[in-house]
Short mmCIF file of C-alpha atoms in Angstrom, two decimals:
data_model
loop_
_atom_site.label_atom_id
_atom_site.label_comp_id
_atom_site.label_asym_id
_atom_site.label_seq_id
_atom_site.Cartn_x
_atom_site.Cartn_y
_atom_site.Cartn_z
CA ASN A 1 -5.83 -15.50 -36.30
CA MET A 2 -3.57 -15.86 -33.32
CA SER A 3 -0.95 -13.13 -33.26
CA SER A 4 2.75 -13.93 -32.98
CA LYS A 5 2.72 -12.23 -29.56
CA ALA A 6 -0.01 -14.56 -28.34
CA GLY A 7 1.93 -17.53 -29.66
CA HIS A 8 4.97 -16.36 -27.70
CA PHE A 9 2.90 -16.16 -24.51
CA VAL A 10 1.48 -19.65 -25.06
CA THR A 11 4.95 -21.09 -25.61
CA ALA A 12 6.30 -19.38 -22.50
CA PHE A 13 3.35 -20.53 -20.39
CA ARG A 14 3.64 -24.09 -21.65
CA ARG A 15 7.30 -24.13 -20.62
CA ILE A 16 6.42 -22.89 -17.13
CA VAL A 17 3.66 -25.47 -16.68
CA SER A 18 5.87 -28.25 -18.02
CA HIS A 19 8.75 -27.17 -15.77
CA ARG A 20 6.66 -27.18 -12.60
CA ASP A 21 6.85 -30.46 -10.75
CA ALA A 22 6.26 -31.69 -7.20
CA ALA A 23 9.79 -31.88 -5.83
CA ARG A 24 10.68 -34.70 -3.45
CA SER A 25 13.72 -32.94 -2.03
CA PHE A 26 15.21 -29.46 -1.93
CA SER A 27 18.65 -27.90 -1.92
CA PRO A 28 19.76 -25.86 1.12
CA ASP A 29 20.29 -22.75 -1.03
CA ALA A 30 18.30 -19.81 0.31
CA VAL A 31 15.71 -18.23 -1.97
CA PRO A 32 15.78 -14.42 -1.76
CA LEU A 33 12.77 -13.06 0.11
CA SER A 34 12.26 -10.57 -2.72
CA ILE A 35 11.51 -13.46 -5.09
CA ILE A 36 9.05 -15.04 -2.65
CA LYS A 37 7.31 -11.68 -2.26
CA ASP A 38 7.11 -11.28 -6.03
CA CYS A 39 5.63 -14.75 -6.43
CA LEU A 40 3.01 -13.90 -3.82
CA SER A 41 2.30 -10.62 -5.59
CA ILE A 42 1.73 -12.55 -8.81
CA ALA A 43 -0.50 -15.00 -6.94
CA GLN A 44 -2.76 -12.09 -5.97
CA ARG A 45 -3.71 -11.84 -9.63
CA ALA A 46 -5.37 -15.25 -9.43
CA PRO A 47 -9.16 -15.05 -9.84
CA SER A 48 -11.58 -15.42 -6.94
CA SER A 49 -15.32 -14.98 -6.56
CA PHE A 50 -16.17 -11.26 -6.49
CA ASN A 51 -12.40 -10.68 -6.14
CA VAL A 52 -12.73 -11.39 -2.41
CA GLN A 53 -9.43 -13.28 -2.22
CA PRO A 54 -10.47 -15.05 1.00
CA TYR A 55 -7.07 -16.24 2.13
CA THR A 56 -3.82 -15.21 3.71
CA ALA A 57 -0.31 -16.56 3.14
CA VAL A 58 2.27 -17.21 5.85
CA VAL A 59 5.93 -17.56 4.85
CA VAL A 60 8.19 -19.67 7.09
CA THR A 61 11.96 -19.38 6.64
CA ASP A 62 13.61 -19.48 10.09
CA ALA A 63 15.06 -22.76 11.31
CA GLU A 64 13.28 -22.84 14.69
CA THR A 65 9.81 -22.39 13.22
CA LYS A 66 10.56 -24.92 10.49
CA GLN A 67 11.48 -27.48 13.16
CA ARG A 68 8.16 -26.93 14.93
CA LEU A 69 6.20 -26.86 11.69
CA ALA A 70 7.83 -30.10 10.52
CA ARG A 71 6.41 -31.88 13.57
CA ALA A 72 2.92 -30.95 12.37
CA MET A 73 3.52 -32.66 9.03
CA LEU A 74 2.85 -36.24 8.05
CA GLY A 75 5.38 -38.60 6.49
CA GLU A 76 7.99 -37.08 4.18
CA ASN A 77 6.35 -33.65 4.34
CA GLY A 78 8.27 -32.94 7.53
CA THR A 79 11.55 -33.50 5.73
CA ARG A 80 10.46 -31.22 2.88
CA VAL A 81 9.73 -28.42 5.36
CA LEU A 82 13.17 -28.78 6.92
CA GLU A 83 14.99 -28.92 3.58
CA ALA A 84 13.17 -26.17 1.70
CA SER A 85 14.37 -22.59 1.88
CA ALA A 86 10.81 -21.51 2.62
CA THR A 87 7.40 -23.00 3.24
CA VAL A 88 4.34 -20.95 2.30
CA ILE A 89 1.07 -21.77 4.04
CA PHE A 90 -2.12 -20.64 2.32
CA ALA A 91 -4.88 -20.29 4.90
CA ALA A 92 -8.50 -20.04 3.72
CA ASP A 93 -10.64 -17.35 5.36
CA LEU A 94 -13.87 -18.85 6.74
CA GLN A 95 -15.19 -15.41 7.71
CA SER A 96 -14.75 -13.72 4.36
CA ALA A 97 -17.80 -11.53 4.92
CA LYS A 98 -15.50 -9.41 7.07
CA LEU A 99 -13.65 -8.52 3.87
CA ILE A 100 -16.74 -6.93 2.33
CA PRO A 101 -15.77 -3.27 3.02
CA ARG A 102 -12.42 -3.76 1.28
CA VAL A 103 -13.98 -5.62 -1.65
CA VAL A 104 -16.73 -3.02 -2.14
CA ALA A 105 -14.18 -0.19 -2.03
CA GLN A 106 -12.02 -1.93 -4.65
CA ALA A 107 -15.02 -2.62 -6.90
CA GLN A 108 -16.21 0.95 -6.56
CA LYS A 109 -12.75 2.26 -7.44
CA ALA A 110 -12.73 -0.01 -10.50
CA GLY A 111 -16.00 1.53 -11.67
CA ALA A 112 -18.35 -1.36 -10.95
CA PRO A 113 -22.07 -0.70 -11.64
CA VAL A 114 -24.14 0.58 -8.73
CA ASN A 115 -26.48 -2.43 -8.82
CA TYR A 116 -23.49 -4.77 -8.53
CA LEU A 117 -22.15 -2.85 -5.54
CA LYS A 118 -25.53 -3.11 -3.81
CA LYS A 119 -25.73 -6.90 -4.30
CA LEU A 120 -22.09 -7.62 -3.47
CA PRO A 121 -22.36 -7.66 0.37
CA PHE A 122 -25.35 -10.01 0.26
CA PHE A 123 -23.76 -12.57 -2.05
CA VAL A 124 -20.42 -12.59 -0.21
CA SER A 125 -22.17 -12.97 3.16
CA VAL A 126 -24.33 -15.83 1.94
CA MET A 127 -21.62 -17.79 0.17
CA GLY A 128 -18.51 -16.94 2.14
CA GLY A 129 -19.71 -16.94 5.72
CA GLY A 130 -18.90 -14.43 8.39
CA GLN A 131 -19.87 -15.96 11.68
CA GLU A 132 -17.22 -16.52 14.33
CA VAL A 133 -17.56 -20.27 14.83
CA PRO A 134 -14.91 -22.39 16.61
CA GLN A 135 -13.01 -25.03 14.61
CA ASN A 136 -14.17 -28.06 16.58
CA VAL A 137 -17.01 -30.59 16.63
CA VAL A 138 -19.50 -28.11 18.06
CA GLY A 139 -18.38 -25.50 15.57
CA GLY A 140 -18.89 -28.00 12.77
CA LEU A 141 -22.45 -28.62 13.90
CA VAL A 142 -23.12 -24.89 14.12
CA ARG A 143 -21.70 -24.29 10.63
CA GLY A 144 -23.82 -27.13 9.30
CA ALA A 145 -26.94 -25.62 10.84
CA LEU A 146 -26.12 -22.17 9.46
CA HIS A 147 -25.54 -23.66 6.02
CA ALA A 148 -28.83 -25.55 6.16
CA GLY A 149 -30.64 -22.35 7.14
CA LYS A 150 -29.11 -20.37 4.30
CA THR A 151 -29.94 -23.13 1.84
CA ALA A 152 -33.57 -23.20 3.02
CA VAL A 153 -33.84 -19.43 2.53
CA MET A 154 -32.35 -19.66 -0.97
CA CYS A 155 -34.73 -22.49 -1.91
CA THR A 156 -37.70 -20.45 -0.69
CA LEU A 157 -36.64 -17.37 -2.61
CA ASN A 158 -36.04 -19.42 -5.75
CA THR A 159 -39.50 -20.93 -5.40
CA LEU A 160 -40.92 -17.42 -5.17
CA GLY A 161 -39.23 -16.58 -8.45
CA VAL A 162 -36.38 -14.42 -7.20
CA LYS A 163 -33.64 -14.61 -9.82
CA ASP A 164 -29.83 -14.55 -9.74
CA LEU A 165 -29.50 -16.31 -6.40
CA PRO A 166 -26.61 -18.65 -5.52
CA HIS A 167 -28.17 -22.10 -5.41
CA PRO A 168 -27.20 -24.71 -4.41
CA LEU A 169 -24.89 -23.26 -1.78
CA ASN A 170 -21.45 -24.50 -0.86
CA HIS A 171 -20.31 -24.69 2.73
CA PRO A 172 -18.16 -21.66 3.65
CA GLU A 173 -15.17 -24.01 3.95
CA ALA A 174 -15.62 -25.32 0.43
CA TRP A 175 -16.13 -21.80 -0.93
CA ALA A 176 -13.00 -20.54 0.82
CA TYR A 177 -10.91 -23.51 -0.32
CA LYS A 178 -12.04 -23.15 -3.93
CA ASN A 179 -11.10 -19.47 -3.91
CA THR A 180 -7.75 -20.07 -2.23
CA MET A 181 -6.47 -22.85 -4.45
CA PRO A 182 -6.07 -20.72 -7.64
CA ALA A 183 -3.78 -18.37 -5.70
CA ALA A 184 -1.70 -21.28 -4.38
CA MET A 185 -1.43 -22.75 -7.88
CA THR A 186 -0.47 -19.38 -9.36
CA TYR A 187 2.21 -19.02 -6.70
CA MET A 188 3.72 -22.35 -7.76
CA TYR A 189 3.67 -21.32 -11.44
CA ALA A 190 5.37 -18.03 -10.53
CA ALA A 191 8.04 -19.95 -8.64
CA ALA A 192 8.53 -22.23 -11.65
CA ALA A 193 9.00 -19.15 -13.83
CA TYR A 194 11.89 -18.21 -11.53
CA GLY A 195 13.34 -21.70 -11.99
CA LEU A 196 12.34 -22.80 -8.47
CA ASP A 197 10.85 -26.13 -7.47
CA THR A 198 7.80 -26.46 -5.24
CA ALA A 199 5.78 -29.26 -3.68
CA PRO A 200 2.11 -28.87 -2.73
CA MET A 201 1.53 -30.67 0.58
CA GLU A 202 -1.75 -32.01 1.89
CA GLY A 203 -0.56 -34.30 4.68
CA PHE A 204 -0.47 -32.28 7.90
CA ASN A 205 -2.32 -31.62 11.14
CA GLY A 206 -4.13 -28.35 10.51
CA ASP A 207 -4.69 -27.59 14.19
CA LYS A 208 -1.00 -28.02 14.97
CA VAL A 209 0.01 -25.89 11.98
CA ARG A 210 -2.33 -23.16 13.19
CA GLU A 211 -0.89 -23.42 16.71
CA VAL A 212 2.74 -23.26 15.56
CA LEU A 213 2.17 -20.22 13.36
CA GLY A 214 -0.35 -18.44 15.57
CA ILE A 215 -3.01 -18.48 12.84
CA PRO A 216 -6.46 -17.48 14.19
CA GLN A 217 -9.39 -19.90 14.22
CA ARG A 218 -10.91 -17.75 11.50
CA TYR A 219 -8.66 -19.50 8.98
CA SER A 220 -8.57 -23.10 7.84
CA ILE A 221 -5.31 -24.63 6.63
#
């Protein structure tokens, strides 16, 4: 039977989910940075493959940067950036294999089995990518070729009977996006719990956003 405590949690979570909505406009009232930091801290509890958390978050609050960022937005998104107290950009890490040392150390500290720790670098490298490839047409072709090569290797190993292999493979971009989105969604739920409105935005020029904020090519917006 469901305990009364569990029922309380379900009721509270339902209220948060029901309260969250995509706001069309925002008040000029400033949101304390401590609340934004807490929401981001909560977002770090969102699940990701192997707990890699292949993303970074950039918080924009100053007027000058918001003006520049707004010009990288499409349609009404520019107005939302200018109106909102803060805009948080979640950038997916396309070279998540570089996070392996941190991930292995965390898993080891948590008492993960030795066999798991041995396999972890391989699986993250295969699925997450780690090559420094430019974000342009040539880079896209290179990433496609690397993905095709990895897929061919996985198919061969599967044919040979090797078990527990990731197949079929996602592109590193897709893998990074899928592991970033839960954190972004959790951030919005955390903000809703504070009584704050949010608005997920898809319409923007990613290259311009990266340029305005100085985000390395390693990340995709």
